[in-house]
Amino acid sequence: MSLPYSAVLTEDQWLPRQAAYQERVRPYADGFLSRRSTGRKHPVEDFLFTYYSQKPGQLLRWHPGAGVVLAGQAAAERTDWKFYRQLDAAELHEAGLDAGTVAVAVDLPAFSSARGPALEFTQMLLSRTAGRKAALGCFGMHEWAMAYKSEVNGIRHEYLGLRLGAEGTDQLVEQSRIRCTHFDAFRFYAPQAVGLNELRPTRENQRDLEQPGCLHANMDLYKWAYKLVPVLPGELVMDCFELAWRIREMDMRASPYDLQDWGYDPIPVETPAGRAEYAAAQRAFSEESQQLRARILDLLAPLQEQLCTQNQPDGSSAPDRMPTT
């Protein structure tokens, strides 16, 4: 093992933790799977399983995180899981376990070899984002810019109506200051709205623009967390997932779409009261996201020196590049 064991868990310790985690995931996963089996769509609740690449079955797998040993026969199935390995006799002795005990832990060298660039990029991006002041004046205009000139372009959610209609949506976009910092929101803008954004987010300048007031940057904490599975514990991944779930609900309530038939009252950002409501929720999400960034960075910090040594034999730092995987 590359890091000291932080804990050695017996079956009666880790199996209840695994079960509790899966019970936490199932309400989200089961709803999506049920809708998918019948061809139904949900504009809010499907998003985290369709926009992001992690599927329900992957999310249901609980991971204890790096440095934690899982002992007992029930751990044997993990020997076939990616980035896990079984402890050898010397490691069992070091962990205080009897010879012949089935025990597994995250294979950190294998993970670092395969996912090193992703780990480095995530640490760099989250550190930079955490160090910036939250910008809270966007009022969700990114979603409106995506629906701009819908009579020409159509709309992304073809089964939803526009709350203010096409003309009212276009007027609000034209009357608003739009300063989106997030590339993965900006890239879905209607073509005619691109020039209305004060910034030009790109994949290359993502590290220089992302800030903790951005709803999409805060939803993306879930993406960065699951890309580092199994190094990060499942409970932290689910904390990020549930934050993203609540942000998605708020993002769509403030969007141009009429979701009242789906049970969502609008946040009318075309009014002063609606903008005040949006900014207050955005501020709360920003504070919560900063706590999650700190937790992720705290867990990644012990891995960084090892990773840099492995990838840079001369001891220099690797470039802060976007991972290709």
Short mmCIF file of C-alpha atoms in Angstrom, two decimals:
data_model
loop_
_atom_site.label_atom_id
_atom_site.label_comp_id
_atom_site.label_asym_id
_atom_site.label_seq_id
_atom_site.Cartn_x
_atom_site.Cartn_y
_atom_site.Cartn_z
CA MET A 1 0.00 0.00 0.00
CA SER A 2 1.22 3.50 -0.82
CA LEU A 3 -0.44 5.28 2.08
CA PRO A 4 -0.74 4.17 5.73
CA TYR A 5 -4.03 2.52 6.57
CA SER A 6 -6.40 5.03 8.06
CA ALA A 7 -8.80 2.29 9.14
CA VAL A 8 -9.33 -1.47 9.02
CA LEU A 9 -13.04 -2.29 8.93
CA THR A 10 -14.59 -5.67 9.66
CA GLU A 11 -17.76 -6.83 7.94
CA ASP A 12 -19.95 -5.83 10.86
CA GLN A 13 -18.51 -2.33 10.54
CA TRP A 14 -18.52 -1.74 6.79
CA LEU A 15 -21.54 -3.72 5.57
CA PRO A 16 -24.03 -1.51 7.48
CA ARG A 17 -22.25 1.55 6.14
CA GLN A 18 -22.55 0.17 2.61
CA ALA A 19 -26.24 -0.62 3.11
CA ALA A 20 -26.97 2.86 4.48
CA TYR A 21 -25.24 4.40 1.50
CA GLN A 22 -27.23 2.32 -0.98
CA GLU A 23 -30.48 3.24 0.76
CA ARG A 24 -29.49 6.87 0.32
CA VAL A 25 -28.90 6.40 -3.42
CA ARG A 26 -31.91 4.26 -4.32
CA PRO A 27 -34.66 6.93 -4.23
CA TYR A 28 -32.79 8.86 -6.91
CA ALA A 29 -31.61 5.90 -8.98
CA ASP A 30 -34.85 3.91 -8.84
CA GLY A 31 -36.97 6.81 -10.04
CA PHE A 32 -34.75 7.38 -13.05
CA LEU A 33 -34.61 3.68 -13.94
CA SER A 34 -38.38 3.35 -13.65
CA ARG A 35 -38.97 6.31 -15.99
CA ARG A 36 -36.37 5.07 -18.47
CA SER A 37 -38.01 1.64 -18.65
CA THR A 38 -41.27 3.24 -19.79
CA GLY A 39 -39.79 5.98 -21.99
CA ARG A 40 -40.80 8.84 -19.70
CA LYS A 41 -38.72 11.99 -19.15
CA HIS A 42 -38.36 14.33 -16.20
CA PRO A 43 -36.81 17.77 -16.82
CA VAL A 44 -35.30 18.02 -13.34
CA GLU A 45 -34.75 14.56 -11.90
CA ASP A 46 -33.20 12.92 -14.98
CA PHE A 47 -30.47 15.50 -15.39
CA LEU A 48 -27.74 14.08 -13.17
CA PHE A 49 -28.02 10.69 -14.88
CA THR A 50 -28.20 11.97 -18.45
CA TYR A 51 -25.90 15.00 -18.52
CA TYR A 52 -23.18 13.37 -16.42
CA SER A 53 -21.55 10.09 -17.39
CA GLN A 54 -21.95 8.16 -14.14
CA LYS A 55 -24.88 5.76 -14.30
CA PRO A 56 -27.15 4.62 -11.44
CA GLY A 57 -25.43 1.24 -11.11
CA GLN A 58 -22.07 2.93 -10.70
CA LEU A 59 -23.43 5.39 -8.15
CA LEU A 60 -24.89 2.50 -6.13
CA ARG A 61 -21.41 1.07 -5.52
CA TRP A 62 -20.16 2.26 -2.17
CA HIS A 63 -16.46 2.98 -1.73
CA PRO A 64 -14.74 3.62 1.63
CA GLY A 65 -12.02 5.82 0.13
CA ALA A 66 -8.26 5.53 -0.08
CA GLY A 67 -6.36 3.95 2.79
CA VAL A 68 -9.33 2.02 4.22
CA VAL A 69 -9.10 -1.76 4.40
CA LEU A 70 -12.31 -3.80 4.07
CA ALA A 71 -11.97 -7.22 5.68
CA GLY A 72 -14.19 -10.28 5.45
CA GLN A 73 -15.50 -12.65 2.81
CA ALA A 74 -18.01 -10.09 1.53
CA ALA A 75 -15.08 -7.98 0.33
CA ALA A 76 -13.97 -10.69 -2.10
CA GLU A 77 -16.14 -9.39 -4.95
CA ARG A 78 -14.13 -6.17 -4.96
CA THR A 79 -11.06 -7.98 -6.18
CA ASP A 80 -12.73 -7.72 -9.61
CA TRP A 81 -13.56 -4.03 -9.20
CA LYS A 82 -11.42 -1.47 -10.95
CA PHE A 83 -8.67 0.06 -8.77
CA TYR A 84 -9.02 -2.46 -5.93
CA ARG A 85 -6.48 -5.05 -4.82
CA GLN A 86 -6.32 -7.82 -2.25
CA LEU A 87 -3.84 -7.47 0.60
CA ASP A 88 -0.95 -9.91 0.62
CA ALA A 89 0.34 -11.77 3.68
CA ALA A 90 2.73 -9.00 4.75
CA GLU A 91 0.01 -6.36 4.42
CA LEU A 92 -2.44 -8.48 6.41
CA HIS A 93 0.13 -8.69 9.20
CA GLU A 94 0.72 -4.93 9.04
CA ALA A 95 -3.03 -4.33 9.25
CA GLY A 96 -3.34 -6.65 12.27
CA LEU A 97 -5.38 -9.25 10.40
CA ASP A 98 -5.01 -13.02 10.55
CA ALA A 99 -3.25 -14.82 7.70
CA GLY A 100 -5.74 -15.96 5.07
CA THR A 101 -8.23 -13.18 5.82
CA VAL A 102 -9.88 -11.71 2.73
CA ALA A 103 -9.11 -8.01 2.78
CA VAL A 104 -9.10 -5.38 0.03
CA ALA A 105 -8.21 -1.74 -0.35
CA VAL A 106 -7.96 0.86 -3.09
CA ASP A 107 -4.98 0.22 -5.36
CA LEU A 108 -3.45 3.69 -5.21
CA PRO A 109 -0.50 3.05 -7.56
CA ALA A 110 -2.87 1.71 -10.23
CA PHE A 111 -5.24 4.62 -9.74
CA SER A 112 -2.45 7.17 -9.89
CA SER A 113 -1.04 5.60 -13.03
CA ALA A 114 -4.39 5.60 -14.82
CA ARG A 115 -6.05 8.72 -13.42
CA GLY A 116 -3.16 10.92 -12.37
CA PRO A 117 -3.95 13.77 -14.81
CA ALA A 118 -7.60 13.79 -13.68
CA LEU A 119 -6.56 13.97 -10.04
CA GLU A 120 -4.09 16.78 -10.71
CA PHE A 121 -6.54 18.77 -12.79
CA THR A 122 -9.33 18.39 -10.25
CA GLN A 123 -7.13 19.55 -7.41
CA MET A 124 -5.94 22.55 -9.40
CA LEU A 125 -9.42 23.56 -10.61
CA LEU A 126 -11.09 23.22 -7.22
CA SER A 127 -8.27 25.11 -5.50
CA ARG A 128 -8.51 28.00 -7.94
CA THR A 129 -12.29 28.09 -7.79
CA ALA A 130 -12.29 28.03 -3.99
CA GLY A 131 -9.92 30.99 -3.90
CA ARG A 132 -12.21 33.30 -5.87
CA LYS A 133 -15.01 35.55 -4.68
CA ALA A 134 -18.48 34.30 -5.54
CA ALA A 135 -20.25 36.27 -8.28
CA LEU A 136 -23.96 36.31 -7.50
CA GLY A 137 -25.42 38.56 -10.19
CA CYS A 138 -26.16 36.16 -13.05
CA PHE A 139 -29.80 35.46 -12.05
CA GLY A 140 -29.81 32.27 -14.10
CA MET A 141 -29.62 34.04 -17.44
CA HIS A 142 -27.61 31.16 -18.91
CA GLU A 143 -30.78 29.09 -19.19
CA TRP A 144 -32.61 31.97 -20.84
CA ALA A 145 -29.78 32.49 -23.32
CA MET A 146 -30.13 28.84 -24.32
CA ALA A 147 -33.80 29.47 -25.17
CA TYR A 148 -33.18 32.76 -27.02
CA LYS A 149 -34.80 33.11 -30.45
CA SER A 150 -36.66 29.86 -29.91
CA GLU A 151 -38.98 30.54 -32.85
CA VAL A 152 -35.91 30.13 -35.06
CA ASN A 153 -33.84 27.64 -33.08
CA GLY A 154 -36.45 25.59 -31.27
CA ILE A 155 -35.87 24.78 -27.59
CA ARG A 156 -33.75 22.11 -25.94
CA HIS A 157 -36.65 20.73 -23.87
CA GLU A 158 -39.19 20.34 -26.62
CA TYR A 159 -41.85 18.96 -24.27
CA LEU A 160 -41.83 22.10 -22.07
CA GLY A 161 -43.43 25.46 -22.75
CA LEU A 162 -41.82 28.85 -22.16
CA ARG A 163 -43.30 30.64 -19.17
CA LEU A 164 -43.13 34.10 -20.80
CA GLY A 165 -43.51 32.83 -24.34
CA ALA A 166 -40.90 33.22 -27.08
CA GLU A 167 -41.18 36.99 -27.32
CA GLY A 168 -41.08 37.56 -23.56
CA THR A 169 -38.07 35.26 -23.23
CA ASP A 170 -36.19 37.13 -25.96
CA GLN A 171 -36.98 40.49 -24.38
CA LEU A 172 -35.66 39.45 -20.98
CA VAL A 173 -32.43 38.15 -22.52
CA GLU A 174 -31.94 41.40 -24.42
CA GLN A 175 -32.65 43.55 -21.37
CA SER A 176 -30.38 41.62 -18.99
CA ARG A 177 -26.68 41.77 -18.31
CA ILE A 178 -25.31 38.31 -19.08
CA ARG A 179 -21.93 37.39 -17.67
CA CYS A 180 -21.74 33.59 -17.59
CA THR A 181 -18.40 32.18 -16.42
CA HIS A 182 -19.04 28.51 -17.10
CA PHE A 183 -18.08 26.95 -20.41
CA ASP A 184 -20.41 23.96 -20.16
CA ALA A 185 -23.36 26.35 -19.83
CA PHE A 186 -22.10 28.85 -22.40
CA ARG A 187 -21.58 26.20 -25.06
CA PHE A 188 -25.34 25.51 -25.15
CA TYR A 189 -26.29 29.14 -25.82
CA ALA A 190 -28.48 29.87 -28.81
CA PRO A 191 -26.17 31.15 -31.59
CA GLN A 192 -27.71 34.61 -31.46
CA ALA A 193 -27.06 34.85 -27.70
CA VAL A 194 -23.34 34.10 -27.80
CA GLY A 195 -22.41 37.72 -28.49
CA LEU A 196 -24.60 38.93 -25.60
CA ASN A 197 -22.39 37.24 -23.00
CA GLU A 198 -19.74 39.59 -21.64
CA LEU A 199 -17.21 36.75 -21.30
CA ARG A 200 -16.01 34.04 -23.66
CA PRO A 201 -15.66 30.89 -21.58
CA THR A 202 -13.64 28.13 -23.21
CA ARG A 203 -12.33 24.78 -22.09
CA GLU A 204 -8.86 26.32 -22.02
CA ASN A 205 -9.75 29.27 -19.76
CA GLN A 206 -12.06 27.24 -17.51
CA ARG A 207 -9.43 27.22 -14.76
CA ASP A 208 -9.28 31.03 -14.84
CA LEU A 209 -13.02 31.75 -14.87
CA GLU A 210 -14.80 29.25 -12.64
CA GLN A 211 -16.03 30.80 -9.41
CA PRO A 212 -18.00 29.47 -6.42
CA GLY A 213 -21.17 31.45 -7.12
CA CYS A 214 -21.79 29.59 -10.37
CA LEU A 215 -24.58 27.03 -10.12
CA HIS A 216 -23.08 24.85 -12.83
CA ALA A 217 -19.59 24.89 -11.30
CA ASN A 218 -21.18 23.80 -8.03
CA MET A 219 -23.19 21.04 -9.69
CA ASP A 220 -19.96 19.89 -11.32
CA LEU A 221 -18.51 19.07 -7.91
CA TYR A 222 -20.42 15.83 -8.33
CA LYS A 223 -18.62 15.17 -11.62
CA TRP A 224 -15.17 15.85 -10.20
CA ALA A 225 -15.96 13.66 -7.18
CA TYR A 226 -17.15 10.59 -9.10
CA LYS A 227 -14.22 10.86 -11.52
CA LEU A 228 -12.00 10.24 -8.48
CA VAL A 229 -13.86 7.13 -7.31
CA PRO A 230 -12.75 4.97 -5.50
CA VAL A 231 -10.19 7.32 -3.91
CA LEU A 232 -12.98 9.46 -2.45
CA PRO A 233 -15.52 7.88 -0.07
CA GLY A 234 -19.01 7.29 -1.35
CA GLU A 235 -20.61 9.48 1.29
CA LEU A 236 -18.72 12.51 -0.01
CA VAL A 237 -19.71 11.70 -3.58
CA MET A 238 -23.36 11.55 -2.47
CA ASP A 239 -23.05 14.85 -0.63
CA CYS A 240 -21.96 16.36 -3.95
CA PHE A 241 -24.75 14.52 -5.80
CA GLU A 242 -27.45 15.79 -3.45
CA LEU A 243 -26.14 19.36 -3.69
CA ALA A 244 -26.24 19.08 -7.49
CA TRP A 245 -29.79 17.68 -7.29
CA ARG A 246 -31.02 20.67 -5.29
CA ILE A 247 -29.18 23.13 -7.51
CA ARG A 248 -30.73 21.59 -10.61
CA GLU A 249 -34.19 22.07 -9.12
CA MET A 250 -33.49 25.71 -8.36
CA ASP A 251 -31.84 26.27 -11.76
CA MET A 252 -34.91 24.98 -13.58
CA ARG A 253 -37.34 26.90 -11.39
CA ALA A 254 -35.51 30.07 -12.42
CA SER A 255 -35.35 29.02 -16.07
CA PRO A 256 -37.65 30.21 -18.87
CA TYR A 257 -39.56 26.91 -18.81
CA ASP A 258 -42.99 26.46 -17.26
CA LEU A 259 -42.68 23.59 -14.77
CA GLN A 260 -45.84 24.14 -12.73
CA ASP A 261 -47.44 20.98 -14.13
CA TRP A 262 -44.39 19.13 -12.77
CA GLY A 263 -44.91 20.61 -9.29
CA TYR A 264 -42.29 23.38 -9.41
CA ASP A 265 -43.23 26.96 -8.71
CA PRO A 266 -41.18 29.44 -10.73
CA ILE A 267 -38.56 31.80 -9.40
CA PRO A 268 -39.57 34.84 -11.53
CA VAL A 269 -36.16 36.34 -12.24
CA GLU A 270 -37.82 38.96 -14.42
CA THR A 271 -38.95 40.64 -11.17
CA PRO A 272 -36.96 42.23 -8.32
CA ALA A 273 -38.45 39.77 -5.83
CA GLY A 274 -37.52 36.81 -8.01
CA ARG A 275 -33.97 38.04 -8.44
CA ALA A 276 -33.62 38.52 -4.70
CA GLU A 277 -34.87 34.97 -4.11
CA TYR A 278 -32.44 33.63 -6.71
CA ALA A 279 -29.44 35.49 -5.27
CA ALA A 280 -30.20 34.28 -1.73
CA ALA A 281 -30.40 30.64 -2.84
CA GLN A 282 -27.29 31.08 -4.97
CA ARG A 283 -25.36 32.44 -2.00
CA ALA A 284 -26.38 29.50 0.18
CA PHE A 285 -25.36 27.01 -2.51
CA SER A 286 -22.05 28.82 -2.90
CA GLU A 287 -21.27 28.49 0.80
CA GLU A 288 -22.22 24.81 0.81
CA SER A 289 -20.13 24.13 -2.28
CA GLN A 290 -17.09 25.75 -0.70
CA GLN A 291 -17.35 23.35 2.23
CA LEU A 292 -17.45 20.40 -0.16
CA ARG A 293 -14.47 21.74 -2.13
CA ALA A 294 -12.51 21.96 1.09
CA ARG A 295 -13.39 18.38 2.03
CA ILE A 296 -12.34 17.06 -1.37
CA LEU A 297 -9.10 19.02 -1.34
CA ASP A 298 -8.30 17.82 2.18
CA LEU A 299 -8.59 14.21 1.03
CA LEU A 300 -6.58 14.78 -2.14
CA ALA A 301 -3.71 16.61 -0.44
CA PRO A 302 -1.95 13.46 0.92
CA LEU A 303 -1.96 11.97 -2.58
CA GLN A 304 -0.41 14.92 -4.37
CA GLU A 305 3.21 14.51 -3.29
CA GLN A 306 3.14 10.82 -4.17
CA LEU A 307 1.56 11.56 -7.55
CA CYS A 308 4.04 14.28 -8.45
CA THR A 309 6.95 12.01 -7.51
CA GLN A 310 5.57 9.19 -9.62
CA ASN A 311 4.86 11.32 -12.71
CA GLN A 312 7.77 13.76 -12.49
CA PRO A 313 11.02 11.97 -11.60
CA ASP A 314 12.92 15.26 -11.33
CA GLY A 315 10.49 16.45 -8.66
CA SER A 316 8.98 19.23 -10.74
CA SER A 317 5.25 19.80 -10.87
CA ALA A 318 3.16 18.44 -13.71
CA PRO A 319 1.40 21.03 -15.90
CA ASP A 320 -2.16 21.99 -14.95
CA ARG A 321 -3.78 20.50 -18.01
CA MET A 322 -7.25 19.25 -18.73
CA PRO A 323 -7.26 15.45 -18.40
CA THR A 324 -8.03 13.53 -21.55
CA THR A 325 -9.88 10.72 -19.77
#
